[in-house]
XYZ file of N, CA, C and O in Angstrom:
692
model
N 240.529 263.194 47.971
C 240.584 264.267 49.357
C 239.589 265.320 49.578
O 240.028 266.133 49.648
N 238.571 264.566 50.368
C 237.441 265.641 49.869
C 237.664 266.640 51.041
O 238.690 266.940 51.906
N 237.515 267.577 50.545
C 237.532 269.240 51.355
C 239.260 269.940 50.817
O 239.115 270.623 51.619
N 239.842 269.350 50.276
C 240.768 269.999 50.736
C 241.217 269.863 49.002
O 241.329 268.903 48.167
N 241.910 270.646 48.236
C 242.230 271.154 46.877
C 243.812 270.309 46.326
O 244.350 269.768 47.442
N 243.888 269.279 45.436
C 244.935 268.153 44.975
C 246.337 268.513 44.801
O 246.098 270.302 44.556
N 247.357 268.663 44.919
C 248.345 269.045 45.111
C 249.618 268.628 44.184
O 249.743 267.530 44.074
N 250.465 269.476 43.356
C 251.471 269.266 42.573
C 252.829 269.434 43.381
O 252.785 270.737 43.601
N 253.537 268.466 43.646
C 254.651 268.619 43.961
C 256.148 268.569 43.119
O 257.047 269.072 43.450
N 255.282 268.472 42.177
C 256.836 267.543 41.102
C 256.317 267.934 40.050
O 254.980 267.942 38.952
N 256.877 267.982 38.434
C 256.931 268.301 37.374
C 258.006 267.612 36.231
O 258.327 267.015 36.925
N 256.645 266.848 35.667
C 256.774 265.599 34.230
C 257.131 267.003 33.186
O 256.652 266.990 32.432
N 258.675 266.398 32.386
C 259.319 267.041 31.511
C 258.323 266.675 30.102
O 258.297 265.047 30.410
N 257.972 267.656 29.161
C 257.943 267.912 28.003
C 258.437 266.224 27.665
O 259.804 265.969 27.320
N 257.732 264.957 26.593
C 257.896 264.431 26.264
C 258.357 262.885 27.546
O 259.181 261.619 26.824
N 258.282 263.222 28.331
C 258.678 262.466 29.539
C 257.843 261.509 30.523
O 257.734 260.859 31.212
N 256.512 261.641 29.984
C 255.768 261.120 30.499
C 253.778 261.076 29.299
O 254.368 262.024 28.002
N 252.675 260.455 30.028
C 251.592 260.261 29.314
C 250.525 260.305 29.934
O 250.779 260.309 30.885
N 249.120 260.577 28.971
C 248.051 259.979 30.072
C 247.269 261.551 30.942
O 247.347 261.126 31.774
N 247.180 262.321 29.951
C 247.456 263.440 31.447
C 245.757 263.111 31.330
O 244.803 262.406 30.289
N 244.974 263.925 32.882
C 243.820 263.648 32.711
C 243.228 265.079 32.480
O 242.062 265.177 32.391
N 243.514 266.682 32.340
C 243.449 267.465 32.251
C 244.333 268.339 31.639
O 245.977 268.357 31.552
N 244.568 269.792 31.614
C 244.814 270.917 30.761
C 244.888 271.951 31.225
O 243.527 272.332 32.165
N 246.418 272.682 32.531
C 245.759 274.320 32.663
C 246.861 274.779 31.260
O 247.800 274.395 31.008
N 246.145 275.794 31.106
C 246.122 277.133 30.512
C 247.485 278.354 30.339
O 246.103 279.029 30.721
N 248.591 278.361 30.400
C 248.674 279.614 31.015
C 249.458 280.649 30.179
O 250.136 279.581 29.019
N 249.775 282.119 30.471
C 250.800 282.671 30.052
C 251.775 282.616 30.273
O 252.394 281.390 30.989
N 253.237 283.025 29.067
C 254.761 283.199 29.305
C 254.644 283.459 31.047
O 255.572 282.786 31.443
N 254.262 284.274 31.658
C 254.789 285.217 32.584
C 254.318 283.884 33.781
O 254.552 284.196 34.632
N 253.009 283.512 33.133
C 251.907 283.211 34.311
C 253.116 280.958 34.650
O 252.499 280.229 35.620
N 253.950 281.077 33.560
C 254.527 279.880 33.714
C 255.936 279.524 34.609
O 256.344 278.196 34.620
N 256.130 280.682 35.183
C 256.918 280.431 36.089
C 256.384 280.321 37.728
O 255.973 281.876 37.736
N 256.884 279.452 38.495
C 256.526 279.541 39.325
C 256.952 278.351 40.634
O 257.489 277.661 40.171
N 256.681 278.967 41.270
C 256.487 277.959 42.912
C 254.990 277.561 43.790
O 255.176 276.706 43.634
N 254.741 278.524 43.957
C 253.803 277.921 45.168
C 252.658 278.793 44.531
O 252.370 280.189 43.979
N 251.026 278.401 44.144
C 249.887 278.794 43.477
C 249.182 277.911 43.510
O 248.923 276.493 43.129
N 248.018 278.369 43.048
C 247.030 277.682 42.895
C 246.315 278.602 41.930
O 246.181 279.122 41.402
N 245.833 277.099 40.912
C 245.879 276.936 39.449
C 244.079 276.343 38.813
O 243.739 275.394 40.258
N 243.854 276.495 38.353
C 242.260 275.760 38.005
C 242.414 275.044 36.602
O 242.811 275.928 35.803
N 242.089 274.580 35.982
C 242.675 273.613 34.746
C 241.443 274.247 33.615
O 240.254 274.999 34.562
N 241.390 273.723 32.754
C 240.645 274.150 31.622
C 239.558 273.849 31.782
O 238.443 274.074 31.873
N 239.151 272.573 32.655
C 238.166 271.946 33.009
C 237.462 272.179 33.893
O 236.616 271.528 34.566
N 238.355 273.263 35.366
C 237.241 273.279 36.236
C 238.268 272.723 37.395
O 237.671 273.642 38.655
N 238.923 271.942 36.883
C 239.627 271.665 38.727
C 240.651 272.695 39.085
O 241.529 272.822 38.653
N 240.393 273.069 40.631
C 241.393 273.672 41.312
C 242.104 272.672 42.394
O 241.972 271.942 42.850
N 243.891 273.449 42.119
C 244.537 272.423 42.472
C 245.873 273.247 42.903
O 245.572 274.789 42.508
N 246.138 273.789 44.086
C 247.645 273.740 44.247
C 248.253 273.527 44.111
O 248.811 272.300 43.383
N 250.069 273.839 43.484
C 250.904 274.241 43.042
C 252.457 274.331 44.013
O 251.950 275.311 44.975
N 252.954 272.935 44.388
C 253.964 273.621 45.409
C 255.194 273.107 45.310
O 255.548 271.785 45.907
N 255.899 273.727 44.464
C 257.073 272.683 43.767
C 258.636 273.239 44.334
O 258.245 274.212 45.196
N 259.499 272.344 44.361
C 260.954 272.716 45.758
C 261.605 274.335 45.553
O 262.171 274.408 46.238
N 261.296 274.440 44.259
C 262.042 276.048 43.419
C 260.684 275.881 42.953
O 260.102 276.179 42.279
N 261.269 277.580 42.403
C 260.552 278.754 41.411
C 260.980 277.198 39.790
O 262.599 276.733 39.746
N 260.117 277.493 39.525
C 260.917 276.684 38.482
C 259.535 277.055 36.911
O 258.738 277.484 36.784
N 260.606 277.265 35.549
C 259.564 277.500 34.976
C 258.766 276.127 33.699
O 259.835 274.996 33.429
N 258.478 276.294 34.082
C 257.115 275.397 33.141
C 257.360 275.298 31.442
O 256.938 276.934 31.374
N 256.858 274.586 30.755
C 257.354 274.724 29.375
C 255.917 274.195 29.155
O 255.770 273.188 28.694
N 255.455 274.549 27.520
C 254.331 273.723 27.003
C 255.000 272.094 26.808
O 255.796 272.436 25.904
N 253.589 271.554 26.980
C 254.462 269.965 27.231
C 254.453 269.461 28.733
O 254.084 268.560 28.456
N 254.699 270.073 29.528
C 254.945 269.178 30.486
C 253.590 268.913 31.472
O 252.617 269.487 31.351
N 254.022 268.178 32.471
C 252.926 268.066 33.382
C 252.888 268.293 33.963
O 254.132 267.912 35.008
N 252.045 268.439 35.435
C 252.809 268.924 36.903
C 251.205 267.245 37.643
O 250.824 266.514 37.271
N 252.268 267.172 38.041
C 251.981 265.279 38.842
C 251.120 265.896 40.496
O 252.330 266.416 41.190
N 250.003 266.227 40.152
C 249.336 265.736 41.621
C 249.622 264.975 42.275
O 250.043 263.384 42.277
N 249.883 264.890 43.697
C 249.713 263.383 44.323
C 248.915 262.752 44.791
O 249.307 261.370 45.072
N 247.998 262.753 43.660
C 247.083 261.834 43.765
C 247.408 260.418 42.134
O 246.657 259.545 41.861
N 248.559 260.716 41.377
C 249.206 260.533 40.530
C 248.682 261.146 39.031
O 249.228 260.024 38.702
N 247.637 261.407 39.249
C 246.986 261.805 37.591
C 248.193 263.336 37.271
O 249.173 263.572 38.256
N 248.198 263.567 36.633
C 248.912 264.622 35.542
C 247.642 265.810 34.625
O 246.745 265.550 34.279
N 248.077 267.026 35.019
C 247.792 268.482 34.369
C 248.747 268.747 33.330
O 249.710 268.867 33.775
N 248.299 268.334 32.065
C 249.520 268.867 31.207
C 249.093 271.059 31.244
O 247.958 271.481 31.334
N 250.866 271.641 31.281
C 250.861 272.876 30.794
C 250.715 272.954 29.640
O 251.462 272.688 28.056
N 249.630 273.867 28.729
C 249.511 274.929 27.737
C 249.961 276.155 27.436
O 249.794 277.045 29.082
N 250.128 276.374 26.288
C 250.493 277.942 26.219
C 249.194 279.245 26.047
O 248.768 278.546 24.834
N 249.193 279.645 26.564
C 247.939 280.590 26.200
C 247.931 281.710 25.669
O 249.363 281.706 25.365
N 247.248 282.512 24.528
C 247.166 282.659 23.266
C 247.819 284.102 23.736
O 246.957 284.175 25.171
N 248.626 285.115 23.478
C 249.181 286.016 23.816
C 249.282 287.128 22.600
O 249.601 286.416 21.517
N 249.525 288.959 22.975
C 249.507 289.220 21.753
C 251.045 289.841 22.033
O 251.702 289.754 22.390
N 251.509 289.491 20.589
C 252.891 289.396 20.191
C 252.747 290.382 18.260
O 252.283 290.283 18.368
N 253.791 289.799 18.679
C 254.326 290.727 17.564
C 255.541 289.280 16.396
O 256.360 289.105 16.871
N 255.280 289.325 15.254
C 255.521 288.244 14.632
C 257.050 289.499 13.542
O 256.517 290.040 13.066
N 257.872 288.797 13.158
C 259.047 289.812 13.144
C 259.539 288.746 11.578
O 260.149 287.644 11.904
N 260.165 289.728 10.306
C 259.704 288.582 9.359
C 261.172 289.737 8.491
O 260.806 291.162 9.189
N 261.393 289.573 6.973
C 261.930 290.506 6.315
C 263.924 289.710 6.906
O 263.924 288.960 6.669
N 264.539 290.793 5.660
C 265.198 290.736 5.317
C 266.286 290.980 6.614
O 265.891 291.931 7.496
N 267.731 290.045 7.012
C 268.348 290.752 7.716
C 268.035 290.433 9.249
O 268.047 291.064 10.056
N 267.287 289.005 9.648
C 266.396 288.592 10.543
C 267.206 288.411 11.429
O 267.122 288.790 12.961
N 269.135 287.720 11.059
C 270.007 287.320 12.382
C 270.062 288.682 13.228
O 270.611 288.812 14.185
N 270.289 289.614 12.414
C 270.794 291.631 12.702
C 269.477 291.350 13.582
O 269.773 291.893 14.921
N 268.617 291.196 13.031
C 267.423 292.153 13.679
C 267.410 291.303 15.084
O 267.305 291.756 16.076
N 267.199 290.414 14.880
C 267.318 288.768 16.419
C 268.511 289.384 17.565
O 268.332 289.925 19.040
N 269.496 290.102 16.677
C 270.794 290.653 17.195
C 269.991 291.676 18.501
O 270.183 291.662 19.960
N 269.755 292.290 17.981
C 268.913 293.888 18.834
C 267.639 293.009 19.582
O 267.802 293.461 20.847
N 267.239 292.327 19.181
C 266.065 292.028 20.002
C 266.869 291.251 21.491
O 266.873 291.276 22.782
N 267.884 290.235 21.308
C 268.240 289.947 22.025
C 269.300 290.862 22.861
O 269.509 290.487 23.596
N 270.054 291.344 22.391
C 270.719 292.725 23.051
C 269.737 293.291 23.835
O 270.433 293.920 25.311
N 268.629 293.728 24.360
C 267.444 293.960 25.044
C 266.620 293.136 26.048
O 266.003 293.241 26.472
N 267.612 291.864 26.150
C 267.137 290.541 26.387
C 265.623 290.466 26.627
O 264.712 290.193 27.719
N 265.117 290.738 25.384
C 263.704 290.190 25.187
C 263.208 288.667 24.787
O 264.224 288.450 23.718
N 262.744 288.289 25.330
C 262.162 286.917 25.235
C 261.255 287.126 23.598
O 260.522 287.400 23.212
N 262.130 285.584 23.209
C 262.187 285.805 21.509
C 262.111 284.237 21.729
O 262.775 283.505 21.336
N 261.046 283.678 20.068
C 260.644 282.221 20.030
C 261.119 282.417 18.917
O 260.543 283.436 17.630
N 261.463 281.479 18.468
C 262.817 281.973 16.978
C 262.095 280.349 15.471
O 261.803 279.233 16.243
N 261.403 281.077 14.509
C 260.900 280.362 13.991
C 261.580 280.080 12.714
O 263.123 280.754 12.561
N 261.511 279.229 11.442
C 263.034 279.048 10.264
C 263.048 280.507 9.874
O 264.279 280.770 9.190
N 261.935 281.697 9.279
C 262.134 282.538 8.869
C 261.067 283.526 9.727
O 260.795 284.837 8.886
N 261.263 283.508 10.918
C 260.339 284.914 11.531
C 261.026 284.489 13.260
O 261.335 283.761 13.605
N 260.395 285.646 13.324
C 260.520 286.077 15.347
C 259.532 286.044 15.906
O 258.599 287.072 15.204
N 258.878 286.052 17.267
C 257.646 285.993 17.992
C 258.816 286.723 19.172
O 259.487 286.063 19.686
N 258.268 287.564 19.031
C 258.041 289.083 20.626
C 256.916 289.325 21.147
O 255.642 289.303 20.790
N 256.918 289.289 22.605
C 255.574 289.642 23.164
C 255.407 290.953 22.897
O 256.441 292.084 22.675
N 254.272 292.104 22.192
C 253.668 293.066 21.535
C 254.448 293.610 22.743
O 254.334 294.118 23.605
N 255.099 294.892 22.158
C 255.797 296.025 22.731
C 256.233 296.978 21.704
O 256.310 296.890 20.774
N 255.376 298.179 21.767
C 255.462 299.274 20.850
C 257.056 299.569 20.087
O 256.938 300.114 19.384
N 257.714 300.453 21.919
C 258.458 300.290 21.930
C 258.912 299.599 20.492
O 260.271 300.164 19.626
N 259.804 298.164 21.076
C 260.054 297.343 20.117
C 259.934 297.214 18.662
O 260.830 297.116 18.089
N 258.173 296.988 18.000
C 257.784 297.606 16.790
C 258.193 298.282 16.268
O 258.482 298.108 15.038
N 258.511 299.876 16.719
C 259.090 300.433 16.243
C 260.666 300.636 15.853
O 260.930 300.752 14.464
N 261.193 300.333 17.153
C 263.005 300.085 16.768
C 262.749 298.716 15.303
O 264.046 299.083 14.156
N 262.249 297.748 15.576
C 262.031 297.110 14.518
C 261.810 297.277 13.269
O 262.634 296.873 12.241
N 260.962 298.120 12.499
C 260.512 298.952 11.865
C 261.517 300.122 11.390
O 261.696 299.531 9.780
N 262.037 300.195 12.244
C 263.708 300.958 11.727
C 264.947 300.413 11.021
O 265.569 300.903 10.020
N 264.506 298.991 11.501
C 265.599 298.886 10.977
C 265.329 298.205 9.871
O 266.316 296.749 9.400
N 264.354 298.034 9.418
C 263.461 296.941 8.091
C 262.867 296.052 8.397
O 262.788 295.149 7.709
N 262.428 295.268 9.794
C 261.860 294.548 9.600
C 260.449 295.206 9.394
O 259.703 295.765 9.388
N 259.822 293.844 9.195
C 257.719 293.563 8.440
C 257.591 292.885 9.957
O 257.773 292.015 10.997
N 256.681 293.993 11.031
C 256.545 293.767 11.950
C 255.071 293.462 11.891
O 254.077 294.814 11.404
N 253.627 292.666 12.509
C 252.648 292.032 12.547
C 252.647 292.261 14.328
O 253.381 290.789 14.348
N 251.440 292.055 13.872
C 250.869 292.005 15.134
C 249.353 290.957 15.510
O 248.899 291.015 14.316
N 250.053 289.974 16.229
C 249.179 288.079 15.924
C 249.289 288.184 17.644
O 249.517 288.611 18.189
N 248.392 287.421 18.244
C 247.680 286.513 18.835
C 247.666 284.733 18.725
O 247.637 284.318 17.239
N 248.972 284.854 19.804
C 249.689 283.336 19.663
C 250.150 283.052 20.655
O 250.616 283.304 21.475
N 250.429 281.358 21.385
C 251.194 280.551 22.166
C 252.800 281.430 21.909
O 252.745 280.790 20.977
N 252.954 281.588 23.196
C 254.487 282.376 23.505
C 254.819 280.920 23.677
O 254.920 281.048 25.120
N 256.074 280.466 22.820
C 257.486 279.836 23.688
C 258.311 280.186 23.411
O 259.468 279.642 22.544
N 259.097 281.158 23.965
C 260.370 281.463 23.713
C 261.686 280.438 23.671
O 261.237 279.778 24.967
N 262.516 280.967 23.094
C 264.113 280.044 23.667
C 263.932 280.485 24.730
O 263.799 281.208 25.756
N 265.236 279.065 25.359
C 264.936 279.168 27.005
C 266.862 280.432 27.288
O 266.828 280.718 26.138
N 266.883 279.547 28.191
C 268.227 281.322 28.765
C 269.782 280.195 28.159
O 269.548 279.220 26.924
N 270.744 280.190 28.635
C 272.013 279.915 28.253
C 271.922 278.537 28.018
O 271.368 278.009 28.970
N 272.498 278.075 27.622
C 272.702 276.390 27.001
C 270.991 275.968 27.046
O 270.932 274.115 27.087
N 269.706 276.390 26.739
C 268.447 275.819 26.632
C 267.987 275.486 28.141
O 266.873 275.154 28.199
N 268.675 275.782 28.617
C 267.869 275.789 30.343
C 267.075 276.976 30.786
O 267.741 278.461 30.869
N 265.986 276.584 31.627
C 265.183 278.044 31.652
C 264.995 279.282 30.956
O 264.910 278.344 30.123
N 264.876 280.231 31.819
C 264.466 281.325 30.479
C 265.131 282.809 30.928
O 265.790 282.979 31.735
N 264.850 283.024 29.370
C 265.863 284.494 29.503
C 264.831 285.347 30.162
O 263.313 285.839 30.146
N 265.103 285.992 31.788
C 264.945 287.391 32.504
C 265.533 289.014 31.835
O 267.099 289.034 32.070
N 264.344 289.652 31.962
C 265.524 290.937 31.820
C 265.827 291.409 33.132
O 265.905 290.440 34.164
N 266.931 291.702 33.230
C 267.577 292.598 34.528
C 268.306 294.042 34.344
O 268.812 294.190 33.412
N 268.430 294.294 35.583
C 269.087 295.859 35.851
C 270.936 295.793 35.748
O 271.142 294.697 35.729
N 270.871 297.364 35.291
C 272.724 297.381 35.468
C 272.933 298.401 36.719
O 273.974 298.949 35.742
N 272.170 298.521 36.857
C 272.461 299.695 38.887
C 273.329 298.708 39.118
O 273.251 297.717 39.015
N 273.927 299.793 39.903
C 275.025 299.555 40.976
C 275.310 297.986 41.970
O 275.433 297.237 41.730
N 274.210 298.409 42.673
C 273.791 297.603 43.414
C 272.780 296.119 43.054
O 272.473 295.344 43.764
N 272.290 296.233 41.294
C 271.624 295.186 41.135
C 271.953 293.976 40.292
O 271.196 293.843 39.689
N 273.359 294.024 40.466
C 274.498 292.462 39.168
C 275.063 292.306 39.907
O 275.619 293.325 40.379
N 275.954 291.310 39.112
C 276.677 290.540 39.791
C 277.936 290.300 38.925
O 277.711 288.562 38.638
N 278.270 291.124 37.548
C 279.193 290.686 36.517
C 280.456 290.488 37.559
O 280.655 291.525 38.152
N 281.873 289.561 36.945
C 283.308 290.490 37.935
C 283.896 291.537 37.396
O 284.865 291.740 36.808
N 282.986 292.823 38.304
C 284.373 294.449 38.149
C 283.725 295.058 38.474
O 282.224 294.913 39.134
N 283.865 295.946 39.456
C 283.517 296.566 40.200
C 283.061 297.895 39.567
O 283.618 297.942 38.097
N 282.676 299.015 40.091
C 282.264 299.839 39.626
C 283.097 301.328 40.348
O 282.133 302.207 40.265
N 283.934 301.527 39.418
C 284.937 302.388 39.996
C 284.767 303.538 39.128
O 286.338 304.499 39.024
N 284.111 303.696 37.982
C 284.277 304.073 37.328
C 284.879 304.125 36.111
O 284.819 304.556 35.091
N 285.217 302.459 35.788
C 286.281 302.701 34.814
C 285.459 301.702 33.606
O 286.312 301.228 32.310
N 284.420 301.906 33.387
C 283.250 301.839 32.083
C 282.310 302.451 32.404
O 281.519 302.698 32.856
N 281.686 302.026 31.259
C 280.096 302.821 31.104
C 278.904 301.669 30.583
O 279.366 300.801 30.070
N 277.802 301.424 30.998
C 276.675 301.344 30.485
C 275.779 301.819 29.865
O 276.095 302.742 29.742
N 275.505 301.289 28.890
C 274.177 301.758 27.774
C 273.406 302.040 28.186
O 272.707 301.699 29.766
N 273.183 303.371 27.761
C 271.915 304.722 28.620
C 270.408 303.440 28.851
O 270.021 303.730 30.129
N 270.247 302.693 28.587
C 269.103 301.656 28.345
C 269.296 301.519 29.965
O 268.168 300.712 30.036
N 270.483 301.070 29.632
C 270.719 300.292 31.462
C 271.175 300.622 32.967
O 271.725 300.261 33.615
N 271.034 301.686 32.157
C 270.990 302.696 33.656
C 270.423 303.266 34.506
O 268.541 302.656 33.915
């Protein structure tokens, strides 16, 4: 395709493909996309034009129109490693704030945030700033990504009206 970039129109999920030609390293935020121009770690520029907004996981591959594959890797990011007693309780507080979280056997990873670090320290967590790839848990039923959301009257849709019959947590107003 002389004169124009190759295009990826589909994704092959981790474990469902083999034989990548190149790799693209993306942050957690950059791994959600539909249309975008990317450059591989080897310098090849290509376009992505997926049918819908898609969350790419580390280990997925973008399938280019010429049949080649570009592996998706998670970029190093500024994170907080959280450990200590009461980790389940600490995880609840992280989830209650709709914060993406990667879960290990005896640790949690979240994106670096001084407010969260202060809160978690007050809860008794051991909090350490690190740099590492970030691959948090998916959304409900392990599909997709956890997205923060607003709880303003005009910006959400759960099954109730706003006739004053309930209150939201102050952080969600």
